[in-house]
PDB file of C-alpha atoms in Angstrom:
ATOM      1  CA  UNK A  17      -0.335  28.280 114.825  1.00 61.00           C
ATOM      2  CA  UNK A  18      -0.852  25.364 116.953  1.00 80.00           C
ATOM      3  CA  UNK A  19      -0.505  21.812 115.934  1.00 81.00           C
ATOM      4  CA  UNK A  20      -4.271  21.169 116.099  1.00 83.00           C
ATOM      5  CA  UNK A  21      -5.067  23.923 113.546  1.00 82.00           C
ATOM      6  CA  UNK A  22      -2.274  22.760 111.298  1.00 83.00           C
ATOM      7  CA  UNK A  23      -3.660  19.195 111.229  1.00 84.00           C
ATOM      8  CA  UNK A  24      -7.161  20.548 110.425  1.00 85.00           C
ATOM      9  CA  UNK A  25      -5.879  22.678 107.551  1.00 85.00           C
ATOM     10  CA  UNK A  26      -3.782  19.836 106.194  1.00 84.00           C
ATOM     11  CA  UNK A  27      -6.761  17.461 106.373  1.00 87.00           C
ATOM     12  CA  UNK A  28      -8.973  20.015 104.593  1.00 87.00           C
ATOM     13  CA  UNK A  29      -6.353  20.444 101.861  1.00 87.00           C
ATOM     14  CA  UNK A  30      -6.059  16.705 101.326  1.00 88.00           C
ATOM     15  CA  UNK A  31      -9.874  16.302 101.221  1.00 85.00           C
ATOM     16  CA  UNK A  32     -10.095  19.200  98.731  1.00 88.00           C
ATOM     17  CA  UNK A  33      -7.399  17.688  96.487  1.00 85.00           C
ATOM     18  CA  UNK A  34      -9.121  14.266  96.605  1.00 85.00           C
ATOM     19  CA  UNK A  35     -12.522  15.817  95.776  1.00 86.00           C
ATOM     20  CA  UNK A  36     -10.992  17.804  92.912  1.00 85.00           C
ATOM     21  CA  UNK A  37      -9.308  14.657  91.552  1.00 85.00           C
ATOM     22  CA  UNK A  38     -12.596  12.736  91.736  1.00 86.00           C
ATOM     23  CA  UNK A  39     -14.441  15.612  90.018  1.00 84.00           C
ATOM     24  CA  UNK A  40     -11.808  15.791  87.291  1.00 83.00           C
ATOM     25  CA  UNK A  41     -12.012  12.024  86.742  1.00 84.00           C
ATOM     26  CA  UNK A  42     -15.832  12.025  86.567  1.00 81.00           C
ATOM     27  CA  UNK A  43     -15.861  15.028  84.212  1.00 81.00           C
ATOM     28  CA  UNK A  44     -13.233  13.477  81.934  1.00 77.00           C
ATOM     29  CA  UNK A  45     -15.158  10.212  81.797  1.00 72.00           C
ATOM     30  CA  UNK A  46     -18.448  12.020  81.057  1.00 73.00           C
ATOM     31  CA  UNK A  47     -16.829  14.049  78.283  1.00 68.00           C
ATOM     32  CA  UNK A  48     -15.171  11.013  76.724  1.00 66.00           C
ATOM     33  CA  UNK A  49     -18.367   8.949  76.771  1.00 65.00           C
ATOM     34  CA  UNK A  50     -20.491  11.756  75.302  1.00 60.00           C
ATOM     35  CA  UNK A  51     -18.424  12.067  72.114  1.00 55.00           C
ATOM     36  CA  UNK A  52     -20.035  10.124  69.244  1.00 50.00           C
ATOM     37  CA  UNK A  53     -17.976   8.905  66.351  1.00 50.00           C
ATOM     38  CA  UNK A  54     -19.628   9.052  62.925  1.00 46.00           C
ATOM     39  CA  UNK A  55     -17.821   7.189  60.185  1.00 48.00           C
ATOM     40  CA  UNK A  56     -17.951   8.695  56.667  1.00 45.00           C
ATOM     41  CA  UNK A  57     -20.259  11.459  57.955  1.00 44.00           C
ATOM     42  CA  UNK A  58     -23.324   9.366  57.103  1.00 43.00           C
ATOM     43  CA  UNK A  59     -26.334   8.766  59.236  1.00 42.00           C
ATOM     44  CA  UNK A  60     -28.721   5.907  58.600  1.00 41.00           C
ATOM     45  CA  UNK A  61     -32.234   6.772  59.533  1.00 42.00           C
ATOM     46  CA  UNK A  62     -35.412   5.149  58.356  1.00 43.00           C
ATOM     47  CA  UNK A  63     -37.906   6.710  60.733  1.00 44.00           C
ATOM     48  CA  UNK A  64     -40.209   8.960  58.736  1.00 50.00           C
ATOM     49  CA  UNK A  65     -39.012   7.819  55.291  1.00 55.00           C
ATOM     50  CA  UNK A  66     -41.354   5.295  53.691  1.00 63.00           C
ATOM     51  CA  UNK A  67     -41.950   5.035  49.963  1.00 64.00           C
ATOM     52  CA  UNK A  68     -44.373   2.805  48.102  1.00 69.00           C
ATOM     53  CA  UNK A  69     -44.542   2.204  44.378  1.00 70.00           C
ATOM     54  CA  UNK A  70     -47.811   1.083  42.765  1.00 65.00           C
ATOM     55  CA  UNK A  71     -49.152   0.057  46.189  1.00 71.00           C
ATOM     56  CA  UNK A  72     -46.846  -2.978  46.114  1.00 71.00           C
ATOM     57  CA  UNK A  73     -48.310  -4.326  42.864  1.00 72.00           C
ATOM     58  CA  UNK A  74     -46.300  -5.008  39.677  1.00 73.00           C
ATOM     59  CA  UNK A  75     -45.752  -1.884  37.573  1.00 72.00           C
ATOM     60  CA  UNK A  76     -45.864  -3.757  34.269  1.00 72.00           C
ATOM     61  CA  UNK A  77     -48.547  -6.323  33.477  1.00 68.00           C
ATOM     62  CA  UNK A  78     -46.847  -8.722  31.054  1.00 64.00           C
ATOM     63  CA  UNK A  79     -50.165 -10.342  30.148  1.00 63.00           C
ATOM     64  CA  UNK A  80     -51.170  -6.967  28.698  1.00 59.00           C
ATOM     65  CA  UNK A  81     -48.067  -6.637  26.487  1.00 62.00           C
ATOM     66  CA  UNK A  82     -48.127  -7.357  22.778  1.00 59.00           C
ATOM     67  CA  UNK A  83     -44.685  -6.397  21.724  1.00 70.00           C
ATOM     68  CA  UNK A  84     -42.967  -6.176  18.376  1.00 78.00           C
ATOM     69  CA  UNK A  85     -40.152  -4.059  16.933  1.00 81.00           C
ATOM     70  CA  UNK A  86     -41.330  -0.456  16.617  1.00 84.00           C
ATOM     71  CA  UNK A  87     -43.997  -0.980  19.266  1.00 84.00           C
ATOM     72  CA  UNK A  88     -44.529   1.034  22.431  1.00 87.00           C
ATOM     73  CA  UNK A  89     -46.036  -0.068  25.732  1.00 87.00           C
ATOM     74  CA  UNK A  90     -47.179   2.641  28.178  1.00 88.00           C
ATOM     75  CA  UNK A  91     -48.304   2.198  31.768  1.00 86.00           C
ATOM     76  CA  UNK A  92     -49.013   4.550  34.667  1.00 88.00           C
ATOM     77  CA  UNK A  93     -48.345   3.816  38.309  1.00 86.00           C
ATOM     78  CA  UNK A  94     -48.472   5.753  41.577  1.00 88.00           C
ATOM     79  CA  UNK A  95     -45.546   6.502  43.849  1.00 88.00           C
ATOM     80  CA  UNK A  96     -46.314   7.728  47.352  1.00 89.00           C
ATOM     81  CA  UNK A  97     -44.378   9.080  50.304  1.00 87.00           C
ATOM     82  CA  UNK A  98     -46.052   7.451  53.305  1.00 86.00           C
ATOM     83  CA  UNK A  99     -43.532   8.981  55.679  1.00 84.00           C
ATOM     84  CA  UNK A 100     -43.426  12.127  57.754  1.00 84.00           C
ATOM     85  CA  UNK A 101     -40.467  13.798  56.002  1.00 85.00           C
ATOM     86  CA  UNK A 102     -40.104  15.314  52.540  1.00 89.00           C
ATOM     87  CA  UNK A 103     -37.890  12.983  50.490  1.00 90.00           C
ATOM     88  CA  UNK A 104     -35.754  12.780  47.389  1.00 90.00           C
ATOM     89  CA  UNK A 105     -36.681   9.698  45.373  1.00 89.00           C
ATOM     90  CA  UNK A 106     -35.452   7.889  42.293  1.00 87.00           C
ATOM     91  CA  UNK A 107     -36.797   5.051  40.149  1.00 86.00           C
ATOM     92  CA  UNK A 108     -34.398   2.759  38.299  1.00 84.00           C
ATOM     93  CA  UNK A 109     -33.822  -0.774  37.013  1.00 83.00           C
ATOM     94  CA  UNK A 110     -31.996  -3.618  38.743  1.00 84.00           C
ATOM     95  CA  UNK A 111     -31.335  -7.239  37.773  1.00 86.00           C
ATOM     96  CA  UNK A 112     -31.786  -6.546  34.047  1.00 86.00           C
ATOM     97  CA  UNK A 113     -31.201  -9.783  32.130  1.00 88.00           C
ATOM     98  CA  UNK A 114     -31.872 -11.011  28.615  1.00 86.00           C
ATOM     99  CA  UNK A 115     -31.015 -10.234  25.022  1.00 85.00           C
ATOM    100  CA  UNK A 116     -33.664  -7.523  24.615  1.00 84.00           C
ATOM    101  CA  UNK A 117     -32.200  -5.180  27.243  1.00 85.00           C
ATOM    102  CA  UNK A 118     -30.280  -3.223  24.587  1.00 85.00           C
ATOM    103  CA  UNK A 119     -33.246  -3.007  22.194  1.00 86.00           C
ATOM    104  CA  UNK A 120     -35.792  -1.511  24.601  1.00 87.00           C
ATOM    105  CA  UNK A 121     -35.673   2.192  25.415  1.00 91.00           C
ATOM    106  CA  UNK A 122     -37.447   3.145  28.614  1.00 90.00           C
ATOM    107  CA  UNK A 123     -38.728   6.570  29.635  1.00 92.00           C
ATOM    108  CA  UNK A 124     -40.068   7.224  33.133  1.00 90.00           C
ATOM    109  CA  UNK A 125     -41.634  10.611  33.708  1.00 92.00           C
ATOM    110  CA  UNK A 126     -43.800  12.476  36.163  1.00 92.00           C
ATOM    111  CA  UNK A 127     -47.289  13.730  35.248  1.00 92.00           C
ATOM    112  CA  UNK A 128     -45.915  17.248  34.589  1.00 92.00           C
ATOM    113  CA  UNK A 129     -43.584  15.812  31.926  1.00 91.00           C
ATOM    114  CA  UNK A 130     -40.401  15.824  34.027  1.00 90.00           C
ATOM    115  CA  UNK A 131     -38.290  12.944  32.708  1.00 90.00           C
ATOM    116  CA  UNK A 132     -36.748  10.904  35.523  1.00 88.00           C
ATOM    117  CA  UNK A 133     -34.865   8.576  33.224  1.00 88.00           C
ATOM    118  CA  UNK A 134     -34.547   7.649  29.576  1.00 91.00           C
ATOM    119  CA  UNK A 135     -32.296   5.065  28.005  1.00 90.00           C
ATOM    120  CA  UNK A 136     -31.969   1.393  27.260  1.00 87.00           C
ATOM    121  CA  UNK A 137     -32.806  -0.949  30.094  1.00 82.00           C
ATOM    122  CA  UNK A 138     -29.151  -1.879  30.472  1.00 79.00           C
ATOM    123  CA  UNK A 139     -28.204   1.800  30.975  1.00 83.00           C
ATOM    124  CA  UNK A 140     -30.712   2.791  33.672  1.00 78.00           C
ATOM    125  CA  UNK A 141     -29.029   1.948  36.956  1.00 71.00           C
ATOM    126  CA  UNK A 142     -29.347   4.005  40.152  1.00 68.00           C
ATOM    127  CA  UNK A 143     -26.510   6.382  39.276  1.00 73.00           C
ATOM    128  CA  UNK A 144     -27.951   7.294  35.851  1.00 76.00           C
ATOM    129  CA  UNK A 145     -31.423   8.502  36.762  1.00 82.00           C
ATOM    130  CA  UNK A 146     -32.832  11.846  37.789  1.00 82.00           C
ATOM    131  CA  UNK A 147     -33.823  12.477  41.362  1.00 88.00           C
ATOM    132  CA  UNK A 148     -37.120  14.169  42.206  1.00 90.00           C
ATOM    133  CA  UNK A 149     -38.912  15.078  45.411  1.00 91.00           C
ATOM    134  CA  UNK A 150     -42.053  14.021  47.233  1.00 91.00           C
ATOM    135  CA  UNK A 151     -43.491  15.961  50.145  1.00 92.00           C
ATOM    136  CA  UNK A 152     -44.620  14.089  53.237  1.00 88.00           C
ATOM    137  CA  UNK A 153     -47.818  12.150  52.432  1.00 88.00           C
ATOM    138  CA  UNK A 154     -47.654  13.213  48.748  1.00 91.00           C
ATOM    139  CA  UNK A 155     -48.591  10.842  45.929  1.00 91.00           C
ATOM    140  CA  UNK A 156     -47.584  11.265  42.273  1.00 91.00           C
ATOM    141  CA  UNK A 157     -48.475   9.366  39.133  1.00 91.00           C
ATOM    142  CA  UNK A 158     -45.539   8.248  37.010  1.00 90.00           C
ATOM    143  CA  UNK A 159     -45.680   7.076  33.412  1.00 91.00           C
ATOM    144  CA  UNK A 160     -43.379   4.363  32.130  1.00 89.00           C
ATOM    145  CA  UNK A 161     -42.936   3.882  28.409  1.00 91.00           C
ATOM    146  CA  UNK A 162     -41.152   0.951  26.780  1.00 89.00           C
ATOM    147  CA  UNK A 163     -40.165   1.438  23.131  1.00 90.00           C
ATOM    148  CA  UNK A 164     -38.983  -1.670  21.284  1.00 87.00           C
ATOM    149  CA  UNK A 165     -36.476  -0.498  18.676  1.00 85.00           C
ATOM    150  CA  UNK A 166     -37.527  -1.153  15.100  1.00 83.00           C
ATOM    151  CA  UNK A 167     -33.844  -1.828  14.371  1.00 82.00           C
ATOM    152  CA  UNK A 168     -34.061  -5.046  16.386  1.00 78.00           C
ATOM    153  CA  UNK A 169     -35.486  -6.890  13.404  1.00 74.00           C
ATOM    154  CA  UNK A 170     -35.674 -10.669  13.389  1.00 76.00           C
ATOM    155  CA  UNK A 171     -32.616 -10.989  15.667  1.00 75.00           C
ATOM    156  CA  UNK A 172     -34.881 -10.180  18.614  1.00 77.00           C
ATOM    157  CA  UNK A 173     -37.513 -12.764  17.708  1.00 79.00           C
ATOM    158  CA  UNK A 174     -38.071 -15.220  20.533  1.00 79.00           C
ATOM    159  CA  UNK A 175     -35.773 -13.298  22.895  1.00 81.00           C
ATOM    160  CA  UNK A 176     -36.749 -11.995  26.328  1.00 81.00           C
ATOM    161  CA  UNK A 177     -35.833  -9.550  29.061  1.00 82.00           C
ATOM    162  CA  UNK A 178     -36.407  -9.607  32.802  1.00 82.00           C
ATOM    163  CA  UNK A 179     -35.928  -6.780  35.286  1.00 83.00           C
ATOM    164  CA  UNK A 180     -36.920  -5.239  38.581  1.00 83.00           C
ATOM    165  CA  UNK A 181     -38.063  -1.659  38.926  1.00 83.00           C
ATOM    166  CA  UNK A 182     -36.675  -0.180  42.115  1.00 83.00           C
ATOM    167  CA  UNK A 183     -37.657   3.006  43.910  1.00 84.00           C
ATOM    168  CA  UNK A 184     -35.867   4.348  46.920  1.00 85.00           C
ATOM    169  CA  UNK A 185     -35.885   7.552  48.917  1.00 86.00           C
ATOM    170  CA  UNK A 186     -33.755   9.590  51.250  1.00 87.00           C
ATOM    171  CA  UNK A 187     -34.611  12.444  53.564  1.00 88.00           C
ATOM    172  CA  UNK A 188     -34.632  15.817  51.803  1.00 87.00           C
ATOM    173  CA  UNK A 189     -33.930  18.033  54.822  1.00 86.00           C
ATOM    174  CA  UNK A 190     -30.216  18.770  55.300  1.00 85.00           C
ATOM    175  CA  UNK A 191     -29.440  16.792  52.127  1.00 85.00           C
ATOM    176  CA  UNK A 192     -29.025  19.379  49.334  1.00 87.00           C
ATOM    177  CA  UNK A 193     -26.721  17.080  47.347  1.00 87.00           C
ATOM    178  CA  UNK A 194     -29.407  14.376  47.152  1.00 86.00           C
ATOM    179  CA  UNK A 195     -27.079  11.798  48.721  1.00 85.00           C
ATOM    180  CA  UNK A 196     -28.629   8.324  48.875  1.00 81.00           C
ATOM    181  CA  UNK A 197     -25.699   6.908  50.841  1.00 77.00           C
ATOM    182  CA  UNK A 198     -24.099   4.730  48.175  1.00 63.00           C
TER     183      UNK A 198
END
């Protein structure tokens, strides 16, 4: 082989090695940047999940309540899935305050009689209620019943209770364990 051919082959080898090194670098960078890290295996996604309770109006009308030990107050309210996905939903109490919270038993149920929760107001937090489902664009009517224990007697006279009723939802698809992310 002559010196000219040897230089050409050597140049081609060097160019090939450089191109391979560049390709390897670009491929490694592309692979590394395409890997997504998901902490705690949880995804937060709100698109398509939208829930409304009683069209944004109060569920309980306190001006309508005449309440005494042994009395029951019943009200109905709608819950609707305005989103595009089927959802799991739950209804529960937050910010329960006042002396009457242990004297009032609450039952929330669906129209078919399925009980979502039952217990004293102080017991019904998000982890102690049943979870039910709503299809996309579905609306259900829920019934809420407040029973004021007759055992309260005169100790409850002049006392009060305040609370918030909370409803939240999570996507049903790929969520068989009904995980709300808390």
